[in-house]
Short mmCIF file of C-alpha atoms in Angstrom, two decimals:
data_model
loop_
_atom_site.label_atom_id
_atom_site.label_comp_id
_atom_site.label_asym_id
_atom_site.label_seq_id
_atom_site.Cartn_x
_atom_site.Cartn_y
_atom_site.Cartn_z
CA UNK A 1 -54.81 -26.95 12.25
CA UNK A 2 -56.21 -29.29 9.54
CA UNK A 3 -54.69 -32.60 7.83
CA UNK A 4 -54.38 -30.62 4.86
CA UNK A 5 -52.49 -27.97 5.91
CA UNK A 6 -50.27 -29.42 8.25
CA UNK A 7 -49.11 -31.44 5.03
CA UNK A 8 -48.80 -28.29 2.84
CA UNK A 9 -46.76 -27.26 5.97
CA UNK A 10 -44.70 -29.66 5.87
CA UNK A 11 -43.71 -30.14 2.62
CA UNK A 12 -43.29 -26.77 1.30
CA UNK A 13 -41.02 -26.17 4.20
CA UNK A 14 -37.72 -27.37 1.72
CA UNK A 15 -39.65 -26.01 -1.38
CA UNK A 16 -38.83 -22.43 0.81
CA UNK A 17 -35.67 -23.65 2.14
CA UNK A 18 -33.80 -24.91 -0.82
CA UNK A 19 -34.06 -21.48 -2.35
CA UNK A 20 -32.52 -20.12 0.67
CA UNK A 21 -29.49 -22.34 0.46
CA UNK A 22 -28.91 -22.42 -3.33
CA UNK A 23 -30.27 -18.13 -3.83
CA UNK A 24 -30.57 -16.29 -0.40
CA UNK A 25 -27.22 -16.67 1.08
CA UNK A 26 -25.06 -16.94 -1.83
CA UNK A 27 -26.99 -13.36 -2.76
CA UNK A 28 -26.17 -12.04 1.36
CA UNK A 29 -22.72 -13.63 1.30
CA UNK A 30 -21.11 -12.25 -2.48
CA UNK A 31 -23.38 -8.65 -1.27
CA UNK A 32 -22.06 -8.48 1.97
CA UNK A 33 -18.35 -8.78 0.82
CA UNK A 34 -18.53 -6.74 -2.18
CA UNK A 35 -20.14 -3.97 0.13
CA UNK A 36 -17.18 -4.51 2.49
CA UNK A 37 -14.69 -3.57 0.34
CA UNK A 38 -17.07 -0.81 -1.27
CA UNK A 39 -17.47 0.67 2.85
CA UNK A 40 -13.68 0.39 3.45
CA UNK A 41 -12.96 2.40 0.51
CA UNK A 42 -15.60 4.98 0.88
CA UNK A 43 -14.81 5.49 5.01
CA UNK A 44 -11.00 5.76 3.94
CA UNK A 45 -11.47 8.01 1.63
CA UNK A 46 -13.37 10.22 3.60
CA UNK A 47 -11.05 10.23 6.60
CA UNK A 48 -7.91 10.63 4.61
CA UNK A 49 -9.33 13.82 2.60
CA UNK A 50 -9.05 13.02 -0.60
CA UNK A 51 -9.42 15.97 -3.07
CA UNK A 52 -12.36 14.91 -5.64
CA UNK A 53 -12.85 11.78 -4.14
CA UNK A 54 -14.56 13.21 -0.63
CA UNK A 55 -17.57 14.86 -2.00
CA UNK A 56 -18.37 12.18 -4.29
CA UNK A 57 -18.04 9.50 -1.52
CA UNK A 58 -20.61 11.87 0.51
CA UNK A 59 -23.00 12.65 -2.56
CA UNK A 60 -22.44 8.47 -2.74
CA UNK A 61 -24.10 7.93 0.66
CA UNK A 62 -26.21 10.66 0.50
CA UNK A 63 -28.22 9.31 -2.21
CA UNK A 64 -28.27 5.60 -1.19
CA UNK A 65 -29.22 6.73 2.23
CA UNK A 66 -31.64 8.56 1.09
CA UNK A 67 -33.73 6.83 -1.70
CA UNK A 68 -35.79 2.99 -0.64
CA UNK A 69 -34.05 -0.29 -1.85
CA UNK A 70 -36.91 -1.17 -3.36
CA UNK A 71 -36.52 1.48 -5.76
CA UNK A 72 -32.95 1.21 -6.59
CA UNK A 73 -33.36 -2.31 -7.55
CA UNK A 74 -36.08 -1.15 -9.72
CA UNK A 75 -33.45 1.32 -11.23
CA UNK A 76 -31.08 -0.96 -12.08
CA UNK A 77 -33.06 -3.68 -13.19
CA UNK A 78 -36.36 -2.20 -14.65
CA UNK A 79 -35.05 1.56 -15.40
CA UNK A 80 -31.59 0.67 -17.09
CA UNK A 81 -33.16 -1.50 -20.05
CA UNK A 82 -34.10 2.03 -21.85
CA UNK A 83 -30.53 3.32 -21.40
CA UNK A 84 -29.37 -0.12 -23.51
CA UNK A 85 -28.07 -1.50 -20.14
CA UNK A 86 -29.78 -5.39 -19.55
CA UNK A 87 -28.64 -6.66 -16.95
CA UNK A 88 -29.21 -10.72 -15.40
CA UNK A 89 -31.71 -10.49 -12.34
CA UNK A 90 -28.81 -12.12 -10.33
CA UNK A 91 -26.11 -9.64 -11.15
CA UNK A 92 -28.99 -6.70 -10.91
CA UNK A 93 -29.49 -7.51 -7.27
CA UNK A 94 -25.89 -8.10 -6.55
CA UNK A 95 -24.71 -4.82 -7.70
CA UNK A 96 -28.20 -3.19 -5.98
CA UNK A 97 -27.44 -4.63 -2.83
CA UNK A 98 -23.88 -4.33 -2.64
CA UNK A 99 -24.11 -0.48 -2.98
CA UNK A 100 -26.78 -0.05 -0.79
CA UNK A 101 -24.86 -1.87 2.54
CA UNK A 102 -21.82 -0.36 1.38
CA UNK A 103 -23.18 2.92 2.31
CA UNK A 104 -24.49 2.41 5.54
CA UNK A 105 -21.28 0.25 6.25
CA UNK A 106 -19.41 3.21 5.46
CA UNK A 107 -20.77 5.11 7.76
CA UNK A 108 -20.39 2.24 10.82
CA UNK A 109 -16.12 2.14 10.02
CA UNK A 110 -15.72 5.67 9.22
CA UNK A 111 -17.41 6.46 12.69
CA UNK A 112 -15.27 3.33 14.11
CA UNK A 113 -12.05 4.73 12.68
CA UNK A 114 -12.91 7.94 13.99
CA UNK A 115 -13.46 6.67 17.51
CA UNK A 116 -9.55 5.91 17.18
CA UNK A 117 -7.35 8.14 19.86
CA UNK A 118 -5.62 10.41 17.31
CA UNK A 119 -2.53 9.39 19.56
CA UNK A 120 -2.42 6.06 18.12
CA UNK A 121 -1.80 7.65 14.53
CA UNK A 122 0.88 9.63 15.92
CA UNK A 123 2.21 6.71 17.57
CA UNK A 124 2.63 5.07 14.04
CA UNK A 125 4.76 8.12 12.67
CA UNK A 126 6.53 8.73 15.62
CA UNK A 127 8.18 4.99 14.76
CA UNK A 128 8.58 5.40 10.82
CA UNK A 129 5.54 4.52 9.86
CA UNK A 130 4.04 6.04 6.82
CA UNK A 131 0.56 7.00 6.57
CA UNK A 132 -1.10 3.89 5.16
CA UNK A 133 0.83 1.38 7.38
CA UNK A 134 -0.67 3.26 10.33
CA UNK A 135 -3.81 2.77 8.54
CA UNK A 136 -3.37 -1.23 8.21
CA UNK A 137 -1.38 -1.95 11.32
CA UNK A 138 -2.78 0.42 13.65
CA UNK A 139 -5.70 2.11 12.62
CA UNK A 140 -7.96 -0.58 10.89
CA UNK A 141 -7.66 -3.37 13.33
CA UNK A 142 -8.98 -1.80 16.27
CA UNK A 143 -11.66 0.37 14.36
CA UNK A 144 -12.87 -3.16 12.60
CA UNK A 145 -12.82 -4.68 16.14
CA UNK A 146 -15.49 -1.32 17.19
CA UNK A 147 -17.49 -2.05 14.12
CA UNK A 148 -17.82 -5.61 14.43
CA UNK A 149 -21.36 -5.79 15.94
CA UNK A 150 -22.99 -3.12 13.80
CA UNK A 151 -21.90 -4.25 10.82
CA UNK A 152 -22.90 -8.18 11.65
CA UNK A 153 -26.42 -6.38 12.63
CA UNK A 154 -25.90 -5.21 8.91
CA UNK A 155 -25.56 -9.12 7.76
CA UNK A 156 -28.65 -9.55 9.41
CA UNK A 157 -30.46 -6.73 8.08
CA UNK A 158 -28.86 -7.78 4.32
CA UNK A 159 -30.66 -11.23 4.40
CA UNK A 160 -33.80 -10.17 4.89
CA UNK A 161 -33.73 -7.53 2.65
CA UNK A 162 -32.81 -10.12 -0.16
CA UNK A 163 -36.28 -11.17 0.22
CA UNK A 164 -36.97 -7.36 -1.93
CA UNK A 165 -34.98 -9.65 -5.12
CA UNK A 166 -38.45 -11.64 -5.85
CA UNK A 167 -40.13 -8.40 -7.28
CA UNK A 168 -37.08 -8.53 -9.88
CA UNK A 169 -37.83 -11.99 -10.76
CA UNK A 170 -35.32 -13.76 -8.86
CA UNK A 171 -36.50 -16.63 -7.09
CA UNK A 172 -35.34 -16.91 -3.76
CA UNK A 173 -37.65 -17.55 -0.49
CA UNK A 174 -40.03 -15.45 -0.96
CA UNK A 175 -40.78 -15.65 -4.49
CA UNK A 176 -40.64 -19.60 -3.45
CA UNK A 177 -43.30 -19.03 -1.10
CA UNK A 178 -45.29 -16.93 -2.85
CA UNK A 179 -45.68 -19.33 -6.03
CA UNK A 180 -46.73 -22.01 -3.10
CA UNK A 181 -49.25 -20.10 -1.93
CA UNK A 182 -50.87 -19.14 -5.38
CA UNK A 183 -51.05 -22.66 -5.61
CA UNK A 184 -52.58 -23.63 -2.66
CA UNK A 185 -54.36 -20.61 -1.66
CA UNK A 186 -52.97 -20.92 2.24
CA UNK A 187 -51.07 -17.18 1.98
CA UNK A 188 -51.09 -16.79 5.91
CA UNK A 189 -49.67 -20.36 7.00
CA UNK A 190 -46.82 -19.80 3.94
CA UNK A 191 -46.11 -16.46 4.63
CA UNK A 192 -45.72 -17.34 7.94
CA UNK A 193 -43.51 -20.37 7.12
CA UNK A 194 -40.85 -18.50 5.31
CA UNK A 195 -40.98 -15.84 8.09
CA UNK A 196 -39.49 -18.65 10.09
CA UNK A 197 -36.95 -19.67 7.54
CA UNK A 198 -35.85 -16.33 8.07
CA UNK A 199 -36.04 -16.05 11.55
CA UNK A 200 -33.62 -19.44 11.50
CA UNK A 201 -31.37 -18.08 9.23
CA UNK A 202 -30.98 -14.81 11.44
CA UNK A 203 -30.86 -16.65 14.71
CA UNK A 204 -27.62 -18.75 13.44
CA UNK A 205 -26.11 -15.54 12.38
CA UNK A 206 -27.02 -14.03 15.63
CA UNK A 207 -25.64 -16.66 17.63
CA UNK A 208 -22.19 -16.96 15.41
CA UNK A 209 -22.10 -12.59 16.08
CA UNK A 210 -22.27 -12.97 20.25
CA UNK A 211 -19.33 -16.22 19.53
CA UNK A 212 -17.24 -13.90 17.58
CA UNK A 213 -17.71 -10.66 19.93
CA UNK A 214 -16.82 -12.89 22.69
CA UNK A 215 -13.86 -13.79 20.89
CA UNK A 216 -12.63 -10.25 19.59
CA UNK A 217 -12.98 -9.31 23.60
CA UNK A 218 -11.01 -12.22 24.90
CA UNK A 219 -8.02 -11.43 22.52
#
Protein backbone atom coordinates (compact mmCIF):
# COMPACT_ATOMS: atom_id res chain seq x y z
CA UNK A 1 0.00 0.00 0.00
CA UNK A 2 1.49 3.40 -1.04
CA UNK A 3 2.40 6.68 1.11
CA UNK A 4 -0.35 8.24 -0.59
CA UNK A 5 -2.96 6.15 0.13
CA UNK A 6 -2.28 5.07 3.43
CA UNK A 7 -2.68 8.96 4.17
CA UNK A 8 -5.99 9.26 2.22
CA UNK A 9 -6.71 6.23 4.52
CA UNK A 10 -6.17 7.71 7.26
CA UNK A 11 -7.61 10.82 7.15
CA UNK A 12 -10.81 10.27 5.50
CA UNK A 13 -11.44 7.68 8.11
CA UNK A 14 -13.37 10.70 10.48
CA UNK A 15 -14.44 12.49 7.19
CA UNK A 16 -16.70 8.86 7.01
CA UNK A 17 -17.09 8.61 10.62
CA UNK A 18 -18.36 11.95 11.69
CA UNK A 19 -21.30 11.49 9.37
CA UNK A 20 -22.03 8.35 11.08
CA UNK A 21 -22.19 9.92 14.49
CA UNK A 22 -23.90 13.26 13.68
CA UNK A 23 -26.46 11.38 10.44
CA UNK A 24 -26.33 7.48 10.57
CA UNK A 25 -27.40 6.69 14.00
CA UNK A 26 -29.53 9.50 14.87
CA UNK A 27 -31.41 8.31 11.34
CA UNK A 28 -31.28 4.18 12.86
CA UNK A 29 -32.10 5.34 16.38
CA UNK A 30 -35.45 8.01 15.75
CA UNK A 31 -36.33 4.94 12.68
CA UNK A 32 -35.98 2.20 14.82
CA UNK A 33 -38.30 3.65 17.58
CA UNK A 34 -40.82 5.17 15.46
CA UNK A 35 -41.06 1.64 13.70
CA UNK A 36 -41.46 0.14 17.20
CA UNK A 37 -44.37 1.72 18.06
CA UNK A 38 -45.65 1.49 14.29
CA UNK A 39 -44.95 -2.82 14.73
CA UNK A 40 -46.66 -2.87 18.18
CA UNK A 41 -49.65 -1.32 16.82
CA UNK A 42 -49.91 -3.18 13.62
CA UNK A 43 -49.16 -6.90 15.48
CA UNK A 44 -51.92 -5.79 18.10
CA UNK A 45 -54.17 -5.01 15.89
CA UNK A 46 -53.97 -7.98 14.02
CA UNK A 47 -54.16 -10.36 16.97
CA UNK A 48 -56.99 -8.59 18.66
CA UNK A 49 -59.27 -8.62 15.34
CA UNK A 50 -60.05 -5.44 14.81
CA UNK A 51 -62.94 -4.86 12.30
CA UNK A 52 -61.47 -2.37 9.48
CA UNK A 53 -58.33 -2.10 11.02
CA UNK A 54 -57.08 -5.98 10.20
CA UNK A 55 -57.09 -5.90 6.51
CA UNK A 56 -55.56 -2.65 6.26
CA UNK A 57 -52.73 -3.62 8.72
CA UNK A 58 -52.23 -6.79 6.26
CA UNK A 59 -52.61 -4.76 2.87
CA UNK A 60 -49.94 -2.43 5.16
CA UNK A 61 -47.32 -5.21 5.25
CA UNK A 62 -48.18 -6.64 2.22
CA UNK A 63 -47.08 -3.81 0.23
CA UNK A 64 -43.95 -2.80 2.24
CA UNK A 65 -42.94 -6.38 2.14
CA UNK A 66 -43.34 -6.54 -1.07
CA UNK A 67 -41.94 -3.45 -2.98
CA UNK A 68 -37.56 -2.58 -2.55
CA UNK A 69 -36.61 0.27 -0.06
CA UNK A 70 -34.91 1.77 -2.54
CA UNK A 71 -37.98 2.51 -4.25
CA UNK A 72 -40.12 3.66 -1.50
CA UNK A 73 -37.67 6.24 -0.58
CA UNK A 74 -37.81 7.28 -4.10
CA UNK A 75 -41.67 7.54 -3.59
CA UNK A 76 -41.68 9.63 -0.91
CA UNK A 77 -38.98 11.79 -1.69
CA UNK A 78 -38.74 12.02 -5.58
CA UNK A 79 -42.52 10.85 -6.48
CA UNK A 80 -44.47 13.04 -3.83
CA UNK A 81 -43.11 16.55 -5.17
CA UNK A 82 -45.85 16.22 -8.18
CA UNK A 83 -48.64 15.48 -5.69
CA UNK A 84 -47.58 19.13 -3.91
CA UNK A 85 -46.04 17.06 -1.04
CA UNK A 86 -42.00 18.40 -0.47
CA UNK A 87 -40.73 16.91 1.96
CA UNK A 88 -36.86 17.60 3.88
CA UNK A 89 -34.45 14.66 2.80
CA UNK A 90 -34.14 14.01 6.62
CA UNK A 91 -37.79 13.68 7.42
CA UNK A 92 -38.22 11.73 3.81
CA UNK A 93 -35.97 8.99 5.05
CA UNK A 94 -37.31 8.98 8.52
CA UNK A 95 -40.81 8.39 7.60
CA UNK A 96 -39.37 5.79 4.60
CA UNK A 97 -37.56 3.89 6.98
CA UNK A 98 -39.73 3.87 9.83
CA UNK A 99 -42.54 2.19 7.78
CA UNK A 100 -40.51 -0.13 6.16
CA UNK A 101 -39.01 -1.90 9.73
CA UNK A 102 -42.28 -1.41 11.12
CA UNK A 103 -43.56 -3.99 8.85
CA UNK A 104 -41.22 -6.61 9.14
CA UNK A 105 -41.19 -5.85 13.00
CA UNK A 106 -44.71 -6.52 12.91
CA UNK A 107 -44.46 -9.58 11.74
CA UNK A 108 -41.42 -10.70 14.44
CA UNK A 109 -44.07 -9.60 17.69
CA UNK A 110 -47.18 -10.67 16.14
CA UNK A 111 -45.50 -14.19 15.62
CA UNK A 112 -43.88 -13.63 19.28
CA UNK A 113 -47.27 -12.85 20.78
CA UNK A 114 -48.63 -15.68 19.09
CA UNK A 115 -46.06 -18.10 20.44
CA UNK A 116 -47.85 -17.09 23.88
CA UNK A 117 -49.71 -20.33 25.61
CA UNK A 118 -53.32 -19.16 25.10
CA UNK A 119 -53.48 -20.30 28.89
CA UNK A 120 -51.65 -17.36 29.98
CA UNK A 121 -54.53 -15.04 28.50
CA UNK A 122 -56.97 -17.02 30.28
CA UNK A 123 -54.96 -16.83 33.28
CA UNK A 124 -55.34 -12.93 33.13
CA UNK A 125 -59.30 -13.13 33.01
CA UNK A 126 -59.63 -15.81 35.22
CA UNK A 127 -58.16 -13.04 37.96
CA UNK A 128 -60.18 -9.84 36.72
CA UNK A 129 -58.17 -8.82 34.30
CA UNK A 130 -59.58 -7.13 31.30
CA UNK A 131 -58.40 -7.70 27.93
CA UNK A 132 -55.72 -5.04 27.49
CA UNK A 133 -54.14 -5.50 30.99
CA UNK A 134 -53.55 -9.11 29.95
CA UNK A 135 -52.08 -7.60 26.97
CA UNK A 136 -49.54 -5.24 29.02
CA UNK A 137 -48.96 -7.37 32.08
CA UNK A 138 -49.01 -10.69 30.67
CA UNK A 139 -48.98 -10.92 27.15
CA UNK A 140 -46.39 -8.26 25.92
CA UNK A 141 -43.59 -8.91 28.28
CA UNK A 142 -42.88 -12.34 27.52
CA UNK A 143 -43.67 -12.03 23.67
CA UNK A 144 -41.06 -8.84 23.66
CA UNK A 145 -38.64 -11.09 25.64
CA UNK A 146 -39.19 -13.92 22.30
CA UNK A 147 -38.69 -11.09 19.91
CA UNK A 148 -35.78 -9.57 21.37
CA UNK A 149 -33.06 -11.08 19.08
CA UNK A 150 -34.90 -10.75 15.78
CA UNK A 151 -35.81 -7.52 16.14
CA UNK A 152 -32.06 -6.32 17.40
CA UNK A 153 -31.01 -8.38 14.04
CA UNK A 154 -33.56 -5.74 12.63
CA UNK A 155 -31.34 -2.74 14.28
CA UNK A 156 -28.64 -4.19 12.52
CA UNK A 157 -30.18 -4.65 9.29
CA UNK A 158 -31.74 -0.75 9.76
CA UNK A 159 -28.17 0.78 9.88
CA UNK A 160 -26.98 -0.44 7.00
CA UNK A 161 -29.79 0.13 5.07
CA UNK A 162 -29.49 3.94 6.01
CA UNK A 163 -26.60 3.85 3.78
CA UNK A 164 -29.82 3.70 0.73
CA UNK A 165 -30.47 7.76 2.28
CA UNK A 166 -27.32 9.11 0.08
CA UNK A 167 -29.28 8.53 -3.27
CA UNK A 168 -31.90 11.09 -1.63
CA UNK A 169 -29.28 13.54 -0.98
CA UNK A 170 -28.69 13.03 2.55
CA UNK A 171 -25.25 12.87 3.51
CA UNK A 172 -24.45 10.27 5.76
CA UNK A 173 -21.43 7.59 5.30
CA UNK A 174 -21.79 6.73 2.24
CA UNK A 175 -22.55 9.78 0.47
CA UNK A 176 -19.35 10.92 2.75
CA UNK A 177 -17.37 8.39 1.14
CA UNK A 178 -18.44 8.65 -2.06
CA UNK A 179 -17.66 12.56 -2.40
CA UNK A 180 -14.00 11.32 -1.02
CA UNK A 181 -13.53 9.14 -3.55
CA UNK A 182 -14.61 11.46 -6.52
CA UNK A 183 -12.03 13.43 -5.15
CA UNK A 184 -9.33 11.27 -4.92
CA UNK A 185 -10.15 8.72 -7.39
CA UNK A 186 -9.24 5.66 -4.75
CA UNK A 187 -13.15 4.15 -4.98
CA UNK A 188 -11.93 0.58 -3.80
CA UNK A 189 -9.72 1.59 -0.62
CA UNK A 190 -12.90 4.17 0.37
CA UNK A 191 -15.49 1.93 -0.32
CA UNK A 192 -13.81 -0.42 1.56
CA UNK A 193 -13.16 2.02 4.46
CA UNK A 194 -16.72 2.83 5.16
CA UNK A 195 -17.54 -0.91 4.82
CA UNK A 196 -15.58 -1.06 8.02
CA UNK A 197 -17.24 1.85 9.66
CA UNK A 198 -20.10 -0.20 9.23
CA UNK A 199 -18.89 -3.35 10.17
CA UNK A 200 -17.80 -1.37 13.68
CA UNK A 201 -20.93 0.07 14.10
CA UNK A 202 -22.71 -3.45 13.72
CA UNK A 203 -20.19 -5.30 15.80
CA UNK A 204 -20.97 -2.87 18.96
CA UNK A 205 -24.59 -3.47 18.37
CA UNK A 206 -23.94 -7.10 18.08
CA UNK A 207 -22.04 -7.35 21.10
CA UNK A 208 -24.62 -5.00 23.29
CA UNK A 209 -27.62 -7.79 21.61
CA UNK A 210 -25.66 -11.18 23.11
CA UNK A 211 -25.23 -8.66 26.74
CA UNK A 212 -28.85 -8.00 26.72
CA UNK A 213 -30.06 -11.70 25.68
CA UNK A 214 -27.89 -12.86 28.40
CA UNK A 215 -29.59 -10.60 30.59
CA UNK A 216 -33.37 -11.19 29.53
CA UNK A 217 -32.35 -15.13 30.23
CA UNK A 218 -30.84 -14.59 33.62
CA UNK A 219 -34.02 -12.70 34.88
Amino acid sequence: MSERLITIFIQSFWQILLPGLTMTIPLTVISFAIALVIALFTAIVQIAEVPMLKPLARLYVWIIRGTPLLVQLFVVFYGLPSLGIVLDAFLSAIIVFSINTGAYASETIRAAIEAVPPGQMEAGYCVGMTYAQCMRRIILPQALRTAFPPLSNSLIGLIKDTSLAANITIMEMFMAAQRIAARTYEPFALYCEVGLVYLIFCTVLTRLQRYWEARLKLD
